[in-house]
GROMACS .gro file of C-alpha atoms in nm:
model
  268
    1MET     CA    1   3.864   8.126  -3.223
    2THR     CA    2   4.139   7.897  -3.096
    3THR     CA    3   4.336   8.022  -2.808
    4THR     CA    4   4.715   7.965  -2.776
    5ALA     CA    5   4.652   7.740  -2.471
    6THR     CA    6   4.399   7.537  -2.660
    7ALA     CA    7   4.639   7.500  -2.953
    8ARG     CA    8   4.918   7.393  -2.720
    9ARG     CA    9   4.688   7.126  -2.561
   10THR     CA   10   4.573   7.006  -2.907
   11ALA     CA   11   4.938   6.976  -3.030
   12ALA     CA   12   5.039   6.791  -2.714
   13ALA     CA   13   4.751   6.545  -2.761
   14ASP     CA   14   4.849   6.491  -3.125
   15ASP     CA   15   5.206   6.411  -3.021
   16ALA     CA   16   5.115   6.181  -2.732
   17PRO     CA   17   5.197   5.815  -2.797
   18GLU     CA   18   4.909   5.599  -2.899
   19GLU     CA   19   4.939   5.370  -2.593
   20GLY     CA   20   4.923   5.684  -2.377
   21ARG     CA   21   4.589   5.783  -2.529
   22ALA     CA   22   4.465   5.427  -2.490
   23ALA     CA   23   4.557   5.424  -2.121
   24LYS     CA   24   4.392   5.756  -2.070
   25ALA     CA   25   4.072   5.637  -2.235
   26GLY     CA   26   4.072   5.316  -2.028
   27THR     CA   27   4.116   5.515  -1.714
   28GLN     CA   28   3.831   5.749  -1.815
   29THR     CA   29   3.602   5.441  -1.881
   30LEU     CA   30   3.696   5.290  -1.549
   31ASP     CA   31   3.626   5.621  -1.367
   32ARG     CA   32   3.280   5.645  -1.533
   33GLY     CA   33   3.197   5.293  -1.451
   34LEU     CA   34   3.290   5.343  -1.086
   35ASP     CA   35   3.083   5.658  -1.075
   36LEU     CA   36   2.776   5.465  -1.198
   37LEU     CA   37   2.844   5.183  -0.956
   38GLU     CA   38   2.856   5.427  -0.659
   39LEU     CA   39   2.535   5.601  -0.765
   40ALA     CA   40   2.349   5.271  -0.811
   41VAL     CA   41   2.459   5.130  -0.473
   42GLN     CA   42   2.366   5.463  -0.298
   43GLU     CA   43   2.021   5.461  -0.441
   44PRO     CA   44   1.859   5.231  -0.703
   45ALA     CA   45   1.768   5.416  -1.017
   46SER     CA   46   1.688   5.362  -1.385
   47VAL     CA   47   1.966   5.380  -1.633
   48ILE     CA   48   1.832   5.713  -1.766
   49GLN     CA   49   1.837   5.855  -1.413
   50LEU     CA   50   2.189   5.742  -1.357
   51ALA     CA   51   2.297   5.896  -1.686
   52GLU     CA   52   2.137   6.229  -1.574
   53ARG     CA   53   2.301   6.207  -1.236
   54SER     CA   54   2.646   6.120  -1.361
   55GLY     CA   55   2.632   6.357  -1.651
   56LEU     CA   56   2.696   6.085  -1.901
   57SER     CA   57   2.501   6.033  -2.225
   58ARG     CA   58   2.239   5.760  -2.223
   59ALA     CA   59   2.423   5.555  -2.471
   60ILE     CA   60   2.747   5.547  -2.254
   61ALA     CA   61   2.542   5.481  -1.938
   62TYR     CA   62   2.361   5.184  -2.099
   63ARG     CA   63   2.689   5.040  -2.224
   64LEU     CA   64   2.859   5.071  -1.883
   65VAL     CA   65   2.559   4.938  -1.689
   66GLY     CA   66   2.539   4.644  -1.930
   67SER     CA   67   2.913   4.568  -1.876
   68LEU     CA   68   2.894   4.595  -1.493
   69ALA     CA   69   2.579   4.381  -1.498
   70SER     CA   70   2.744   4.103  -1.699
   71ARG     CA   71   3.022   4.090  -1.432
   72GLY     CA   72   2.770   4.075  -1.145
   73PHE     CA   73   2.850   4.416  -1.008
   74LEU     CA   74   2.505   4.558  -1.097
   75ALA     CA   75   2.170   4.398  -1.135
   76MET     CA   76   1.829   4.501  -1.264
   77GLY     CA   77   1.563   4.508  -0.997
   78PRO     CA   78   1.184   4.584  -1.006
   79ASN     CA   79   1.077   4.862  -1.251
   80ASN     CA   80   1.404   4.843  -1.427
   81GLN     CA   81   1.586   4.991  -1.128
   82VAL     CA   82   1.954   4.935  -1.131
   83ARG     CA   83   2.103   4.818  -0.801
   84GLY     CA   84   2.413   4.651  -0.658
   85GLY     CA   85   2.469   4.294  -0.779
   86ARG     CA   86   2.587   3.966  -0.626
   87GLN     CA   87   2.954   4.025  -0.700
   88LEU     CA   88   2.949   4.328  -0.464
   89LEU     CA   89   2.808   4.113  -0.191
   90ARG     CA   90   3.079   3.849  -0.251
   91LEU     CA   91   3.354   4.112  -0.233
   92ARG     CA   92   3.200   4.262   0.075
   93HIS     CA   93   3.220   3.926   0.254
   94LEU     CA   94   3.576   3.871   0.134
   95VAL     CA   95   3.698   4.215   0.250
   96GLN     CA   96   3.510   4.169   0.578
   97ASP     CA   97   3.670   3.820   0.635
   98GLN     CA   98   4.012   3.957   0.566
   99THR     CA   99   3.957   4.258   0.791
  100ASP     CA  100   3.833   4.040   1.075
  101LEU     CA  101   4.121   3.798   1.036
  102VAL     CA  102   4.385   4.063   1.041
  103ALA     CA  103   4.226   4.216   1.358
  104LEU     CA  104   4.209   3.875   1.523
  105ALA     CA  105   4.559   3.786   1.428
  106ARG     CA  106   4.741   4.110   1.511
  107PRO     CA  107   4.782   4.043   1.888
  108GLN     CA  108   4.931   3.697   1.816
  109LEU     CA  109   5.173   3.832   1.564
  110GLU     CA  110   5.276   4.117   1.799
  111TRP     CA  111   5.342   3.852   2.062
  112LEU     CA  112   5.530   3.642   1.808
  113ALA     CA  113   5.752   3.933   1.706
  114GLN     CA  114   5.815   4.017   2.065
  115GLU     CA  115   5.906   3.665   2.174
  116SER     CA  116   6.113   3.584   1.876
  117GLY     CA  117   6.268   3.926   1.811
  118MET     CA  118   6.193   3.892   1.447
  119SER     CA  119   5.942   4.020   1.194
  120ALA     CA  120   5.616   3.822   1.190
  121PHE     CA  121   5.383   3.792   0.888
  122MET     CA  122   5.047   3.662   0.796
  123GLY     CA  123   4.909   3.581   0.446
  124ARG     CA  124   4.641   3.399   0.276
  125ARG     CA  125   4.600   3.208  -0.050
  126GLU     CA  126   4.460   3.353  -0.367
  127GLY     CA  127   4.480   3.096  -0.648
  128ASP     CA  128   4.839   2.991  -0.703
  129GLU     CA  129   4.987   3.274  -0.499
  130SER     CA  130   5.012   3.389  -0.144
  131VAL     CA  131   4.914   3.749  -0.056
  132HIS     CA  132   5.063   3.905   0.250
  133MET     CA  133   4.805   4.062   0.484
  134LEU     CA  134   4.989   4.174   0.781
  135ARG     CA  135   5.341   4.255   0.899
  136VAL     CA  136   5.467   4.319   1.254
  137PRO     CA  137   5.828   4.434   1.270
  138GLY     CA  138   6.078   4.262   1.504
  139ARG     CA  139   6.403   4.386   1.656
  140GLU     CA  140   6.659   4.252   1.406
  141ARG     CA  141   6.901   4.500   1.268
  142VAL     CA  142   6.855   4.371   0.910
  143ALA     CA  143   6.482   4.301   0.873
  144VAL     CA  144   6.266   4.136   0.619
  145THR     CA  145   6.029   4.408   0.507
  146THR     CA  146   5.772   4.223   0.285
  147GLN     CA  147   5.467   4.458   0.286
  148PRO     CA  148   5.093   4.370   0.288
  149GLY     CA  149   4.964   4.316  -0.066
  150THR     CA  150   5.288   4.149  -0.182
  151ARG     CA  151   5.228   3.840  -0.385
  152ARG     CA  152   5.450   3.532  -0.421
  153ARG     CA  153   5.424   3.195  -0.580
  154LEU     CA  154   5.304   2.942  -0.324
  155GLY     CA  155   5.602   2.712  -0.360
  156GLU     CA  156   5.857   2.976  -0.315
  157THR     CA  157   5.814   3.082   0.055
  158GLY     CA  158   5.762   2.921   0.384
  159LEU     CA  159   5.435   3.102   0.430
  160GLY     CA  160   5.318   2.972   0.093
  161LYS     CA  161   5.409   2.618   0.172
  162ALA     CA  162   5.219   2.632   0.499
  163LEU     CA  163   4.921   2.721   0.300
  164LEU     CA  164   4.964   2.407   0.094
  165LEU     CA  165   5.000   2.161   0.370
  166ASP     CA  166   4.659   2.003   0.311
  167ASP     CA  167   4.691   1.987  -0.075
  168SER     CA  168   4.758   1.657  -0.251
  169GLU     CA  169   5.097   1.556  -0.383
  170GLY     CA  170   4.957   1.618  -0.738
  171ALA     CA  171   4.875   1.977  -0.645
  172TRP     CA  172   5.221   2.016  -0.498
  173ARG     CA  173   5.390   1.885  -0.814
  174ARG     CA  174   5.177   2.134  -1.029
  175LEU     CA  175   5.263   2.434  -0.803
  176PHE     CA  176   5.619   2.352  -0.745
  177GLY     CA  177   5.658   2.319  -1.124
  178GLN     CA  178   5.576   2.697  -1.141
  179VAL     CA  179   5.862   2.821  -0.912
  180ASP     CA  180   6.166   3.014  -1.034
  181GLU     CA  181   6.494   2.827  -1.086
  182PRO     CA  182   6.654   2.934  -0.755
  183HIS     CA  183   6.373   2.766  -0.564
  184ARG     CA  184   6.391   2.432  -0.756
  185ARG     CA  185   6.526   2.193  -0.503
  186GLY     CA  186   6.542   1.809  -0.556
  187ASP     CA  187   6.419   1.732  -0.208
  188TRP     CA  188   6.109   1.953  -0.209
  189LEU     CA  189   5.864   1.660  -0.200
  190ALA     CA  190   6.030   1.500   0.113
  191GLU     CA  191   6.040   1.851   0.260
  192MET     CA  192   5.660   1.902   0.210
  193GLN     CA  193   5.582   1.550   0.333
  194GLY     CA  194   5.776   1.618   0.652
  195ALA     CA  195   5.621   1.961   0.696
  196ALA     CA  196   5.266   1.812   0.654
  197LYS     CA  197   5.337   1.560   0.938
  198LEU     CA  198   5.498   1.827   1.162
  199GLY     CA  199   5.240   2.091   1.083
  200VAL     CA  200   5.513   2.350   1.058
  201VAL     CA  201   5.733   2.463   0.760
  202LEU     CA  202   6.104   2.520   0.809
  203GLN     CA  203   6.225   2.719   0.504
  204CYS     CA  204   6.575   2.794   0.409
  205GLY     CA  205   6.558   3.040   0.126
  206PRO     CA  206   6.805   3.051  -0.171
  207GLY     CA  207   7.074   3.306  -0.231
  208PRO     CA  208   7.152   3.577  -0.258
  209ASP     CA  209   6.914   3.684   0.019
  210HIS     CA  210   6.914   3.353   0.215
  211ILE     CA  211   6.594   3.431   0.400
  212HIS     CA  212   6.495   3.172   0.650
  213SER     CA  213   6.153   3.123   0.811
  214VAL     CA  214   5.929   2.919   1.025
  215ALA     CA  215   5.561   2.905   0.912
  216ALA     CA  216   5.250   2.746   1.040
  217PRO     CA  217   4.895   2.721   0.893
  218VAL     CA  218   4.593   2.892   1.063
  219ARG     CA  219   4.281   2.683   1.057
  220ASP     CA  220   3.917   2.806   1.096
  221ALA     CA  221   3.635   2.635   1.293
  222ALA     CA  222   3.595   2.370   1.017
  223GLY     CA  223   3.973   2.290   1.024
  224THR     CA  224   4.025   2.446   0.687
  225ILE     CA  225   4.352   2.638   0.633
  226VAL     CA  226   4.250   3.000   0.582
  227ALA     CA  227   4.581   3.166   0.640
  228ALA     CA  228   4.934   3.114   0.748
  229ILE     CA  229   5.181   3.294   0.972
  230ASN     CA  230   5.556   3.300   0.983
  231VAL     CA  231   5.856   3.458   1.122
  232ALA     CA  232   6.133   3.540   0.874
  233ALA     CA  233   6.490   3.667   0.904
  234ALA     CA  234   6.826   3.666   0.723
  235ALA     CA  235   7.013   3.339   0.783
  236PRO     CA  236   7.253   3.479   1.042
  237TYR     CA  237   6.958   3.565   1.262
  238LEU     CA  238   6.772   3.243   1.202
  239ASP     CA  239   6.997   2.935   1.192
  240ALA     CA  240   6.871   2.577   1.222
  241ALA     CA  241   6.878   2.570   1.602
  242LYS     CA  242   6.690   2.893   1.624
  243MET     CA  243   6.430   2.765   1.378
  244GLN     CA  244   6.374   2.461   1.594
  245GLU     CA  245   6.334   2.686   1.899
  246LEU     CA  246   6.073   2.894   1.730
  247VAL     CA  247   5.852   2.594   1.634
  248PRO     CA  248   5.645   2.583   1.951
  249LEU     CA  249   5.591   2.970   1.932
  250LEU     CA  250   5.444   2.942   1.580
  251ARG     CA  251   5.226   2.654   1.678
  252THR     CA  252   5.096   2.844   1.983
  253ALA     CA  253   5.027   3.161   1.780
  254ALA     CA  254   4.857   2.977   1.499
  255THR     CA  255   4.643   2.780   1.748
  256GLU     CA  256   4.535   3.091   1.935
  257ILE     CA  257   4.428   3.260   1.599
  258GLY     CA  258   4.232   2.946   1.513
  259THR     CA  259   4.064   2.952   1.851
  260ALA     CA  260   3.967   3.312   1.792
  261LEU     CA  261   3.810   3.188   1.461
  262GLY     CA  262   3.603   2.932   1.652
  263ARG     CA  263   3.821   2.633   1.625
  264GLU     CA  264   3.796   2.391   1.915
  265GLY     CA  265   4.006   2.110   2.036
  266ALA     CA  266   4.313   2.218   1.854
  267THR     CA  267   4.651   2.139   2.014
  268GLY     CA  268   4.961   2.342   1.984
   0.00000   0.00000   0.00000
């Protein structure tokens, strides 16, 4: 016999938009896949054992394991035991590298924010975007508050441009072709050429925000740019004279982070 509550739930489900049902089904599939992934990483097991432990049917377990294995998150070991795959190892290294970099950079960004009085940031490159990893607030009354996890096109920010200093002019042309209209400046190529020689980016952002910044790349032991740092503030706090004043601070902080990463012989 159908209860009133069950009838209400059934009616609500029937009235739900189709995309809502699809989103719910997608979330359920994701949850099931993550459950299987956790179980397999904790203790290698056969697909049948994973199905029993997770409460899923064997058909669903086989389908999910197959999908995760095709992406490298799971792999089949001896005796058909399912275990963690190569993609998990890769992600572990990426997360570990990022965590280590943030820990190594934090003291320098705190020093930079203290000396400049402005918010200091660090980010790294992911494809054609920069991703903010760390923010240390300054003392300015109107602060730039870009939070970790924020993504921006590389050609639109000082931090992003610092990540590009070793790229070819062909790569610059491609990436600057992607920026939004307010960031399309006719002198961008000369600006990048000058920044590459200087090793520091002086960025005057467009309106209506007019965010200015000074940015420098961070290089690892091999000399490869692995991140960039910057200080950023609204134009009234960071005019041209102040930007030039901050250049040595950015160079010093970037060099110190590079030294912590094993880079030797770098000069500020």
